[in-house]
Coordinates of C-alpha atoms in Angstrom, one line a residue:
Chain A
X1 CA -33.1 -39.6 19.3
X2 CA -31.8 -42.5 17.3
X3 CA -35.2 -44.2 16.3
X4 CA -36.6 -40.5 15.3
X5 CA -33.6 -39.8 13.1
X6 CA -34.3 -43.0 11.1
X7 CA -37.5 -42.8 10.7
X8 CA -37.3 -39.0 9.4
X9 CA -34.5 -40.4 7.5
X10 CA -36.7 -43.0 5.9
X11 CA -39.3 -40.4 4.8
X12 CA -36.7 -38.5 2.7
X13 CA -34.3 -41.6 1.5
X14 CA -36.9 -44.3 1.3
X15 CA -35.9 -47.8 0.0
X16 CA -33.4 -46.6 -1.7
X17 CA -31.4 -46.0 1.5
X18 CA -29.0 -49.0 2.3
X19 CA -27.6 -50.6 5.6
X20 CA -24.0 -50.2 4.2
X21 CA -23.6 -46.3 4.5
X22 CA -22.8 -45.0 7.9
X23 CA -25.9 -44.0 10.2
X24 CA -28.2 -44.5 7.0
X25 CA -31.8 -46.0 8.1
X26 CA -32.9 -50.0 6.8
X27 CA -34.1 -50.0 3.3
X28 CA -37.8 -51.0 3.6
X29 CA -37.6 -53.5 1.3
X30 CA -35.1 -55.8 0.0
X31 CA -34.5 -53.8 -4.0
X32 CA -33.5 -55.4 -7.2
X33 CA -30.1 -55.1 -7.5
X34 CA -29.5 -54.0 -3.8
X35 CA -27.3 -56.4 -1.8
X36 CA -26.3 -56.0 2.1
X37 CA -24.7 -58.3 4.5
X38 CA -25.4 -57.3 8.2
X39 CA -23.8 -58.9 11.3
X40 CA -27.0 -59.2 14.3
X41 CA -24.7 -60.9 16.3
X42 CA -23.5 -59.3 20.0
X43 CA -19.6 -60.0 20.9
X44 CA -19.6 -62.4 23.8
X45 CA -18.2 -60.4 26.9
X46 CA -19.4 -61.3 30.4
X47 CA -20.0 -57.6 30.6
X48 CA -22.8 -58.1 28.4
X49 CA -26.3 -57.8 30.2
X50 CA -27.4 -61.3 31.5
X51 CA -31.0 -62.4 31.8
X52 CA -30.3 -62.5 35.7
X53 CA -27.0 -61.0 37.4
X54 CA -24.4 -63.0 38.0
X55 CA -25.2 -65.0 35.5
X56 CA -22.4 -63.7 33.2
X57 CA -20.2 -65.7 31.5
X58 CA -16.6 -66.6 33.1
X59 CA -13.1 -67.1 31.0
X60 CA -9.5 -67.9 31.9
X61 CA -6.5 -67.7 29.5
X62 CA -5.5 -71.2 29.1
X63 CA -2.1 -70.9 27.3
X64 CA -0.3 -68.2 26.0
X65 CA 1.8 -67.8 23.1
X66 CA 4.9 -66.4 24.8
X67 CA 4.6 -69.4 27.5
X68 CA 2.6 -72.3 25.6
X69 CA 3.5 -71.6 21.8
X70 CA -0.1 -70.7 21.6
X71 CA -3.1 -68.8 22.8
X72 CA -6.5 -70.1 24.6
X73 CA -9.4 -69.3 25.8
X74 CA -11.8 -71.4 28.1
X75 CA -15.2 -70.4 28.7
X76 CA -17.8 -70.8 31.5
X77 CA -21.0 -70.2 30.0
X78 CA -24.9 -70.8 29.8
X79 CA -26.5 -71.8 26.8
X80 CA -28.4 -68.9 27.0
X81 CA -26.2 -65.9 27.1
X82 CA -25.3 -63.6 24.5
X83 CA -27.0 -63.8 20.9
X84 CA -28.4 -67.2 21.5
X85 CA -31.4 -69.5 20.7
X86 CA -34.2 -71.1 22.9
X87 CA -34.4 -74.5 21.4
X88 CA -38.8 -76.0 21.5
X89 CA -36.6 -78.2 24.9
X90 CA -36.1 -74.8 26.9
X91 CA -39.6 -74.2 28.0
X92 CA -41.3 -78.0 26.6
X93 CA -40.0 -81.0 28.2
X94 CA -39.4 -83.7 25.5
X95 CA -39.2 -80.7 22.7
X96 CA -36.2 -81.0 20.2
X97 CA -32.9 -79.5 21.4
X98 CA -30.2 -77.4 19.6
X99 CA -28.5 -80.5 17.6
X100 CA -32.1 -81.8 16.1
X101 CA -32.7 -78.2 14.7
X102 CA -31.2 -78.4 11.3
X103 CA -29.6 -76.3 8.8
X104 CA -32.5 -75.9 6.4
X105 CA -34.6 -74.4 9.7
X106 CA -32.2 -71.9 10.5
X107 CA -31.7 -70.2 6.9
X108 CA -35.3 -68.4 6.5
X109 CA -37.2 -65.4 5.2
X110 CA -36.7 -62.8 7.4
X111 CA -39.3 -59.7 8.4
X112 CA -39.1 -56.9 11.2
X113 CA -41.5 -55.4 13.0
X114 CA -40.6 -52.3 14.1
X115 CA -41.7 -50.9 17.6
X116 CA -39.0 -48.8 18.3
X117 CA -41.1 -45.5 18.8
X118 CA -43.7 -46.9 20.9
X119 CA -41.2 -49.2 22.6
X120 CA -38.9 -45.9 23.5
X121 CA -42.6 -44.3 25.2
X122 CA -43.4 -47.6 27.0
X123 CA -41.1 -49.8 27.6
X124 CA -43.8 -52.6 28.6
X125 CA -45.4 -52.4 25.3
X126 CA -45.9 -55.8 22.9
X127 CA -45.6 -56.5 19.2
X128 CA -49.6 -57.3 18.8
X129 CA -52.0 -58.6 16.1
X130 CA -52.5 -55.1 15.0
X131 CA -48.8 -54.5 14.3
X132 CA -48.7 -57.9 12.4
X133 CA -51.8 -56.8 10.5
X134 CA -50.3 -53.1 9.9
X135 CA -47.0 -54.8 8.9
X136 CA -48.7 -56.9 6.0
X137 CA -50.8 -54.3 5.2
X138 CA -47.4 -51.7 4.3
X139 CA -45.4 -54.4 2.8
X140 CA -46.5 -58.3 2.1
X141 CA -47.1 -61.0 3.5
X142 CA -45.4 -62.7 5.6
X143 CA -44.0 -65.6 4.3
X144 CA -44.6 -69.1 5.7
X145 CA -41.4 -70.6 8.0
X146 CA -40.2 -66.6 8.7
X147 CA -38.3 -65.6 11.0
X148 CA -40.2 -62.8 12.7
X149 CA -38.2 -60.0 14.4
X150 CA -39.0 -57.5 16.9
X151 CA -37.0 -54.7 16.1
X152 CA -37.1 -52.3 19.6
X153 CA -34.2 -50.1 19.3
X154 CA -32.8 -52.3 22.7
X155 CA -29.3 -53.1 21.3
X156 CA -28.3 -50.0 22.1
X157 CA -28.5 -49.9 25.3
X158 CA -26.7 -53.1 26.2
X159 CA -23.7 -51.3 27.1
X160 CA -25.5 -50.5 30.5
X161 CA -26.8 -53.9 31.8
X162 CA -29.9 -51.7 34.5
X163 CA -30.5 -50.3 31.0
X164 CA -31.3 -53.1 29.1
X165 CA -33.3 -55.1 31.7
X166 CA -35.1 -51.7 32.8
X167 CA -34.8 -53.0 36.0
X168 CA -37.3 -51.0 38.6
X169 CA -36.9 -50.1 42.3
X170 CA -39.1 -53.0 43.0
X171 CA -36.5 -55.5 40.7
X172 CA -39.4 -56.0 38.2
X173 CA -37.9 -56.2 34.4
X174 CA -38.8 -53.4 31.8
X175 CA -38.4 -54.5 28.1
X176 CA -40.6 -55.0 24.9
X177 CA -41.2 -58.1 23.8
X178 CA -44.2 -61.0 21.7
X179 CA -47.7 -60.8 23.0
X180 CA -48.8 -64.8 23.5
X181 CA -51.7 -63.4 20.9
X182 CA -49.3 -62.5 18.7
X183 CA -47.1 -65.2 19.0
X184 CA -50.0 -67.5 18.5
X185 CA -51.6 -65.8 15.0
X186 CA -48.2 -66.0 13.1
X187 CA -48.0 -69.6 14.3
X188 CA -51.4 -70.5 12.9
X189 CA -52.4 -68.2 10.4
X190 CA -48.7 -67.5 9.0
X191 CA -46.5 -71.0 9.8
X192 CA -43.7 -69.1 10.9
X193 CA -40.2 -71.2 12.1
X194 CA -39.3 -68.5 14.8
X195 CA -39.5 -65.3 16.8
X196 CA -36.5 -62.8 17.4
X197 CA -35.6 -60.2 19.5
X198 CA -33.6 -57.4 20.2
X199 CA -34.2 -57.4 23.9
X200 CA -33.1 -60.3 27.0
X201 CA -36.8 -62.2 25.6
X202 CA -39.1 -62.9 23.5
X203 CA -41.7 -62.4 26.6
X204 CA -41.7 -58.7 27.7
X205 CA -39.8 -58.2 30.5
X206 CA -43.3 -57.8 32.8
X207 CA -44.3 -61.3 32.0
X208 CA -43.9 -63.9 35.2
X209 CA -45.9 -66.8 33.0
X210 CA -43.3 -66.2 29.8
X211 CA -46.4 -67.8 27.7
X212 CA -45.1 -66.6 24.5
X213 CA -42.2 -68.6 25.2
X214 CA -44.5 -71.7 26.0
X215 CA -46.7 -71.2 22.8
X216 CA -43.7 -71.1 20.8
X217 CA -41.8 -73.9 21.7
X218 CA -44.9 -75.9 22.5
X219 CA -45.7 -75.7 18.3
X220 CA -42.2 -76.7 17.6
X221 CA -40.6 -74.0 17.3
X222 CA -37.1 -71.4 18.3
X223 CA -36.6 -68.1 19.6
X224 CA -33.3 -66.1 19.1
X225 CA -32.6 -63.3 21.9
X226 CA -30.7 -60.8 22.0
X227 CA -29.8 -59.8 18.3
X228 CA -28.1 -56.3 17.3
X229 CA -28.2 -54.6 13.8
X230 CA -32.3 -54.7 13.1
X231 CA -32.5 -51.8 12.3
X232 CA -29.7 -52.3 9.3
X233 CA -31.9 -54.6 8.0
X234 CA -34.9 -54.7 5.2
X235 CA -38.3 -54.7 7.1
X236 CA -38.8 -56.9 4.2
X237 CA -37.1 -59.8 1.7
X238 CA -34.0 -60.2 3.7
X239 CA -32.8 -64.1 4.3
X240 CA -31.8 -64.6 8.4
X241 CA -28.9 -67.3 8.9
X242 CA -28.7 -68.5 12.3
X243 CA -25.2 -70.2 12.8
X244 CA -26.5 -71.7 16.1
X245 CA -23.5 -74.3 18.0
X246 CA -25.3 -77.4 18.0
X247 CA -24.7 -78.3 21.6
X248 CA -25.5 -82.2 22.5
X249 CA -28.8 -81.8 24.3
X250 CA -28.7 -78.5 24.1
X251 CA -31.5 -76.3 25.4
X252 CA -30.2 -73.3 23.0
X253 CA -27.2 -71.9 22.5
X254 CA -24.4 -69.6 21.6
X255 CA -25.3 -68.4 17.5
X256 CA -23.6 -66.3 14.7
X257 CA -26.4 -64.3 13.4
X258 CA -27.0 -62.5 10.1
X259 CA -28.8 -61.0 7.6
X260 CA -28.2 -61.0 3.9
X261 CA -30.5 -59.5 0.9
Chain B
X1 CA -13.9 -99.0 3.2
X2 CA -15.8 -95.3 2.7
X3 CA -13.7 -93.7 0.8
X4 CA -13.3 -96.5 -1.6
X5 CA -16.6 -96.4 -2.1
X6 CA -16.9 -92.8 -2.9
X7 CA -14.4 -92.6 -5.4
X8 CA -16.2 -95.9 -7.2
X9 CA -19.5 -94.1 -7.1
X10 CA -17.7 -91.0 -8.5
X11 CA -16.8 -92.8 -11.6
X12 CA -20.4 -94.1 -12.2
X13 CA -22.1 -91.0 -11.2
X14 CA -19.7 -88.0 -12.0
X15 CA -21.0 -84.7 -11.5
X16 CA -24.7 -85.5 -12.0
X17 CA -24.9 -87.2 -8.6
X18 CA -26.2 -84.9 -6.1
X19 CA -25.1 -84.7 -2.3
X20 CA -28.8 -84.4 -1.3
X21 CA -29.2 -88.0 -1.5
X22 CA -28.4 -90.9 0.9
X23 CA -24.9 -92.1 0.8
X24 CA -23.8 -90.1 -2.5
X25 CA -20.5 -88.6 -3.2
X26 CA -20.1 -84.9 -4.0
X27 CA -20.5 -83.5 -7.1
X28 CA -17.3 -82.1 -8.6
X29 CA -18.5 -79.4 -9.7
X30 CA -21.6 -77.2 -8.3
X31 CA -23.6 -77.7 -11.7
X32 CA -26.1 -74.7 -13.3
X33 CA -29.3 -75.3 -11.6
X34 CA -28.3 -77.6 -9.1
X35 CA -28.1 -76.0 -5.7
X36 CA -27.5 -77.6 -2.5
X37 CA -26.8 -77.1 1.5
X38 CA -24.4 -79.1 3.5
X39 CA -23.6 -78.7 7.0
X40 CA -20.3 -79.4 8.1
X41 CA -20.6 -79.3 11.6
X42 CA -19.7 -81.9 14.5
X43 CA -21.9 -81.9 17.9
X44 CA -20.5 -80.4 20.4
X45 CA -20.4 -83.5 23.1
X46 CA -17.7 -84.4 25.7
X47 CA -17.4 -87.2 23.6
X48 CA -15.6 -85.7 20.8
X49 CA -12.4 -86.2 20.5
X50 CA -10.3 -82.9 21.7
X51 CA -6.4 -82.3 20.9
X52 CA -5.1 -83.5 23.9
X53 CA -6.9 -86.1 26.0
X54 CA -8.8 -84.4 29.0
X55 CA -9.3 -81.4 27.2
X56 CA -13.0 -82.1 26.6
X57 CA -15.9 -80.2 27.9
X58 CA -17.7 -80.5 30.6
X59 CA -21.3 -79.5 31.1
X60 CA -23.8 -79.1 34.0
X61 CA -27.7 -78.8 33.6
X62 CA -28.3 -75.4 35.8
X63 CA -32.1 -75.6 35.1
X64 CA -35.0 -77.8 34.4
X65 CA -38.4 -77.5 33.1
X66 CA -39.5 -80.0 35.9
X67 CA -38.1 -78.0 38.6
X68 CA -37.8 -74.4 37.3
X69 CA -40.1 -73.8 34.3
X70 CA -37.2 -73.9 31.9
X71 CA -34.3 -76.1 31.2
X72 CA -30.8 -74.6 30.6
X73 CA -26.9 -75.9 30.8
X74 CA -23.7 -74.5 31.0
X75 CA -20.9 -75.5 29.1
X76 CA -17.1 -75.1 30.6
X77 CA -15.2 -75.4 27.1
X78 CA -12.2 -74.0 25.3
X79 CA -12.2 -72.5 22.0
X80 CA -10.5 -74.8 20.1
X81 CA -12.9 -78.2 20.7
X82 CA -15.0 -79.2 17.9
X83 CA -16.0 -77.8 14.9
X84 CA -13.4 -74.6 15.9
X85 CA -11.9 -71.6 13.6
X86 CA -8.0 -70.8 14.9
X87 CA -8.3 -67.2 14.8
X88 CA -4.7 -65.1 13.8
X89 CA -4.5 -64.5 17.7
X90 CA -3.8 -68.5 18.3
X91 CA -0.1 -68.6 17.0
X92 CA 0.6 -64.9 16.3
X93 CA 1.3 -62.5 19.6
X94 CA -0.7 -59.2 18.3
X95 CA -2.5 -60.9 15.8
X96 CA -6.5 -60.5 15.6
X97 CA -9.2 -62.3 17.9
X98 CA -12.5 -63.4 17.0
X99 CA -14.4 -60.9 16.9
X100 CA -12.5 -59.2 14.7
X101 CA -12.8 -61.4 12.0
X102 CA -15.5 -59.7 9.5
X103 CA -18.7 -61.4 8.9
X104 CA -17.3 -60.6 5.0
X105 CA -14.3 -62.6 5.5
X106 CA -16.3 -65.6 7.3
X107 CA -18.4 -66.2 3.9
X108 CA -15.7 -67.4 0.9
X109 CA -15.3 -69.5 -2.1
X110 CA -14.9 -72.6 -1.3
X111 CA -12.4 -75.7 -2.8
X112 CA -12.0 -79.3 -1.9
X113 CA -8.7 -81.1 -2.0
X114 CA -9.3 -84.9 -1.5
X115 CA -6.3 -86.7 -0.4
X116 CA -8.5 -89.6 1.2
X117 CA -7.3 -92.3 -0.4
X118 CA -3.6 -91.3 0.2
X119 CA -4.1 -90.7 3.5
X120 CA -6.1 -93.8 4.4
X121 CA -2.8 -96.0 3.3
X122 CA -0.4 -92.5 5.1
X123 CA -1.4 -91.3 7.7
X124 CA 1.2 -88.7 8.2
X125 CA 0.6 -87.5 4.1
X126 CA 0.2 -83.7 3.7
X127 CA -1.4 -81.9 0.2
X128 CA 1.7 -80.4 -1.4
X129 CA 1.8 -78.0 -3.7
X130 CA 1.7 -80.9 -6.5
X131 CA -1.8 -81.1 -4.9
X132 CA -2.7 -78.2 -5.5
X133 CA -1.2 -77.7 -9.0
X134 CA -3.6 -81.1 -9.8
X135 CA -6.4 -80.0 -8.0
X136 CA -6.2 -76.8 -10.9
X137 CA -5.4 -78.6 -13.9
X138 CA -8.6 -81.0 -12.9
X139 CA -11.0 -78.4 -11.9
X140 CA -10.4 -74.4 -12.1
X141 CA -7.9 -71.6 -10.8
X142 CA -8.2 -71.7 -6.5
X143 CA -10.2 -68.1 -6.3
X144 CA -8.8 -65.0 -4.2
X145 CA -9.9 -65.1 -1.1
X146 CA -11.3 -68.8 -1.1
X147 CA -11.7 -71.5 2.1
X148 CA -9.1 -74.5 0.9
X149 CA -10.4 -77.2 2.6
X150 CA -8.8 -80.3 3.0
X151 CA -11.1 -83.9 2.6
X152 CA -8.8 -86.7 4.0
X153 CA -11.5 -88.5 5.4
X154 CA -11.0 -88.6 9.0
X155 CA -14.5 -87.4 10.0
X156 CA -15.9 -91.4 9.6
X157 CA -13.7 -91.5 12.9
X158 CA -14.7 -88.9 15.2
X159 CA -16.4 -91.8 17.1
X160 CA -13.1 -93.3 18.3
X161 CA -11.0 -91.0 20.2
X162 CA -7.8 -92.8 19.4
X163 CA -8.4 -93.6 15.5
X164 CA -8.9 -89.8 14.8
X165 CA -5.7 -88.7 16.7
X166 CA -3.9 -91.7 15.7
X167 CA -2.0 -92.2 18.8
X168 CA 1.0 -94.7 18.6
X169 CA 2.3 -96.5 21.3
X170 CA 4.7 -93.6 21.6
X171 CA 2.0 -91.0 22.3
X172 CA 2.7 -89.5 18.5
X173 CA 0.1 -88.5 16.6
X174 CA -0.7 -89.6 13.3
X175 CA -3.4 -87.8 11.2
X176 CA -2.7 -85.3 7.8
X177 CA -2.5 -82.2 7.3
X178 CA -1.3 -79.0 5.1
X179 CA 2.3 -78.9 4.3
X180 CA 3.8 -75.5 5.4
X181 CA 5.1 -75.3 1.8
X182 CA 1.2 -75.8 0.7
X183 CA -0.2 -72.7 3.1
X184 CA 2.6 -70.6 1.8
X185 CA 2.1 -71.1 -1.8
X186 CA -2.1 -70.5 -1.4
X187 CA -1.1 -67.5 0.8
X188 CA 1.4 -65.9 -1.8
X189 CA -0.2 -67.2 -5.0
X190 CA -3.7 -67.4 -4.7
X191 CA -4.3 -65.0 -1.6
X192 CA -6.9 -67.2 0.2
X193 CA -8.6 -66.8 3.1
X194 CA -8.6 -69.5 5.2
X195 CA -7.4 -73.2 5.3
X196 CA -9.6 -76.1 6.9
X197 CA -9.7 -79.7 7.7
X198 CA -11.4 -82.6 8.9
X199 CA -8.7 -83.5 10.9
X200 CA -7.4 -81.9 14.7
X201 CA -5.5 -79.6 13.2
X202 CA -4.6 -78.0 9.5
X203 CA -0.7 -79.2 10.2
X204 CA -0.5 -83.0 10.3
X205 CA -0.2 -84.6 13.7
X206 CA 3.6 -85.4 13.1
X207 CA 4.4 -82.3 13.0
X208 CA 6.4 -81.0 16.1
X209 CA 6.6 -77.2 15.4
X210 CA 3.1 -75.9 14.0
X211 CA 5.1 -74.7 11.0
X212 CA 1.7 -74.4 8.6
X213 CA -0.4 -72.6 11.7
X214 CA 2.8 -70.2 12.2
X215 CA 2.4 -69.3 8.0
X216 CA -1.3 -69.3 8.4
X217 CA -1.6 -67.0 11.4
X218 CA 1.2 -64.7 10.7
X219 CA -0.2 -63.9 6.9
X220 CA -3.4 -62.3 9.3
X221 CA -5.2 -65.7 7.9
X222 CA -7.6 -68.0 9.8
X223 CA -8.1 -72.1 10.2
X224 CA -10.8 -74.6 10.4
X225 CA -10.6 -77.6 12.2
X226 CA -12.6 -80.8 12.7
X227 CA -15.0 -80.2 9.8
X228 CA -17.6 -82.4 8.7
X229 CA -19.1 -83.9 5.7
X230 CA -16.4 -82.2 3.0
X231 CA -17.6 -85.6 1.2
X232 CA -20.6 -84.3 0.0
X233 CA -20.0 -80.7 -1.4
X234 CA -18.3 -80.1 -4.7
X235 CA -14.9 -79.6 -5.4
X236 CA -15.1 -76.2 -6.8
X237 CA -18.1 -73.5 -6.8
X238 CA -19.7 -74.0 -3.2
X239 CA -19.7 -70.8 -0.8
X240 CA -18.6 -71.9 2.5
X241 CA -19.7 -69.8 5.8
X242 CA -18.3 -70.3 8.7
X243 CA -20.4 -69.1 11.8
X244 CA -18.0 -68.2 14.3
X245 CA -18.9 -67.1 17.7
X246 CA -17.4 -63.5 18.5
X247 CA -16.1 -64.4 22.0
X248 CA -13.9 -61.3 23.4
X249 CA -10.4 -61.6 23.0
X250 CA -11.4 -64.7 21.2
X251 CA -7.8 -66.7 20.0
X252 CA -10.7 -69.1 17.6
X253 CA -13.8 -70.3 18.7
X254 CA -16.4 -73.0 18.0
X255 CA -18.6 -72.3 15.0
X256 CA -21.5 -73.3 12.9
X257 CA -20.2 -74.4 9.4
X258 CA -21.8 -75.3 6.2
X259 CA -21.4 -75.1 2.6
X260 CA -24.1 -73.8 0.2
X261 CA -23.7 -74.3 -3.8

């Protein structure tokens, strides 16, 4: 299993692992000296798992070089598809949307909690306070306007769409995702800019109120769903960029995502 | 007239003025100690000016919070409206698609060739290699692997459809651009990256044949079109990223631009 590897990997290699070797687990902690670059950012394919199906993206080749000169691409597609962000207007009427987020709140300390074992035993489960509290307690404090990112081990499995959405017999969703109390302590007691996940939402899959969704955006701030390559990433001292298209009115949208430390 | 302006302030100010202020020009230079973040980034709005008229987005809201909890929209758009990068794919049959451009390649030296006062009494002008060979003797040697970015000034008139394509009563098209013999000597001489623009396209509207997207695309290089705000980064030492969206099979793309220094 993937998430045992690393973390047996991270027992022998510790911090001084990086993200740039093949297969080789995060480095803990961002080192003096230590650079990395990582890509969190899924290629946008309408075979990529939508939040609902059918909600998939559609394309058509608009021009061709042999025919036109050049080559084209048009796209059919929600805001919310792919990597993406939930702007505070997806879930708060009159909250900002995607072109009133600026540049200097999408560049931020990033830090990653990592559920992936427990997540892999139930896939219902929520980061909580405690895993905020045992987080700090193994490496710092987390810094005020973070990003704060659920790492799950979920990326992988967005090859098979019933996979990622854990879809049951009864249609009910299966995935990890922020408790609301959670959600609400790093707002409060830790200023943070935004929440991130590797899964279809920041709410866990179960949730039919999505109230982390509502505190969130209700303080003001974004979510970023869907992101690949957490575990490639320091659990600590890394800086998140999120390229997000600033759509006019935009309740979120389409973003190139990264990490670099 | 803006770019008069600039260039007056420029003289007064030189490289001390920073582009963090209100209505400042850019520093030349990106000074020791002096750091700064600039997006260069147009809203994506049906509004904006696309190549050809009726090429524009449309959009549809497909959710609200009133009436479903959340509020969403889709966007029907091609890759090449807006703030776009003209992957190799666009003018080169074989060549690569978005999402194979490297995150690595997306994040580049940057360097500013301002031909704005030229261009505001020549529409049709181009930077030539003389350009270029100026733009070195002024500030430094154009970096391997560096973003040329052109600064002619056209951005002030993304707000009129016909002043930024420059339409004649003809239908022609009148904005600058790179001259072929331009991309070809920073392709064989200086092995950049990519070329950009804050016009429709890095050849100028004149031209009939695409010679400069042809060099561009077939040296496996990429372009920038429709950038914003090249006013207000320096001429030399900025890193410029350009956020691109992977889309599959992607011949460009829209993307999240901006310049750090």
């Amino acid at each position: 299993m993937c998430v045992d590897k690393v973390t047996r990997r991270s027992l022998i290699f510790g911090a001084a692992a990086t993200a740039a070797a093949v297969a080789t687990p995060a480095p803990a902690q961002a080192a003096p000296g230590r650079s990395g670059l990582q890509d969190l950012t899924h290629v946008v394919t309408p075979s990529f798992p939508a939040f609902e199906p059918g909600e998939e993206p559609s394309r058509r080749t608009a021009t061709t070089v042999e025919k036109d000169g050049y080559y084209m691409q048009e796209w059919t597609i929600l805001e919310h598809f792919g990597t993406h962000v939930d702007a505070p207007a997806h879930f708060t009427a009159g909250g900002r949307t995607s072109e009133e987020l600026s540049l200097s709140e999408l560049i931020t300390p990033a830090v990653v909690i990592d559920i992936a074992r427990r997540a892999a035993r139930e896939p219902d489960t929520t980061v909580t306070v405690a895993d905020l509290v045992a987080y700090e307690r193994k490496h710092d404090r987390i810094p005020r306007n973070a990003a704060v990112l659920m790492f799950s081990g979920w990326a992988a499995k967005a090859g098979d769409a019933a996979a990622y959405r854990g879809t049951d017999s009864a249609g009910k969703l299966h995935f990890p995702g922020f408790s609301v109390d959670a959600c609400e302590w790093l707002l409060t007691k830790r200023g943070i800019r935004s929440l991130g996940v590797d899964t279809l939402s920041i709410d866990p899959g179960i949730s039919a109120g999505f109230e982390t969704h509502l505190a969130l955006t209700g303080a003001d701030r974004y979510g970023v769903e869907n992101l690949a390559g957490l575990d490639r990433i320091p659990r600590h001292g890394a800086t998140l960029t999120v390229g997000l298209i600033p759509y006019l009115d935009g309740s979120g949208g389409q973003a190139r995502v990264f990490a670099r430390w």
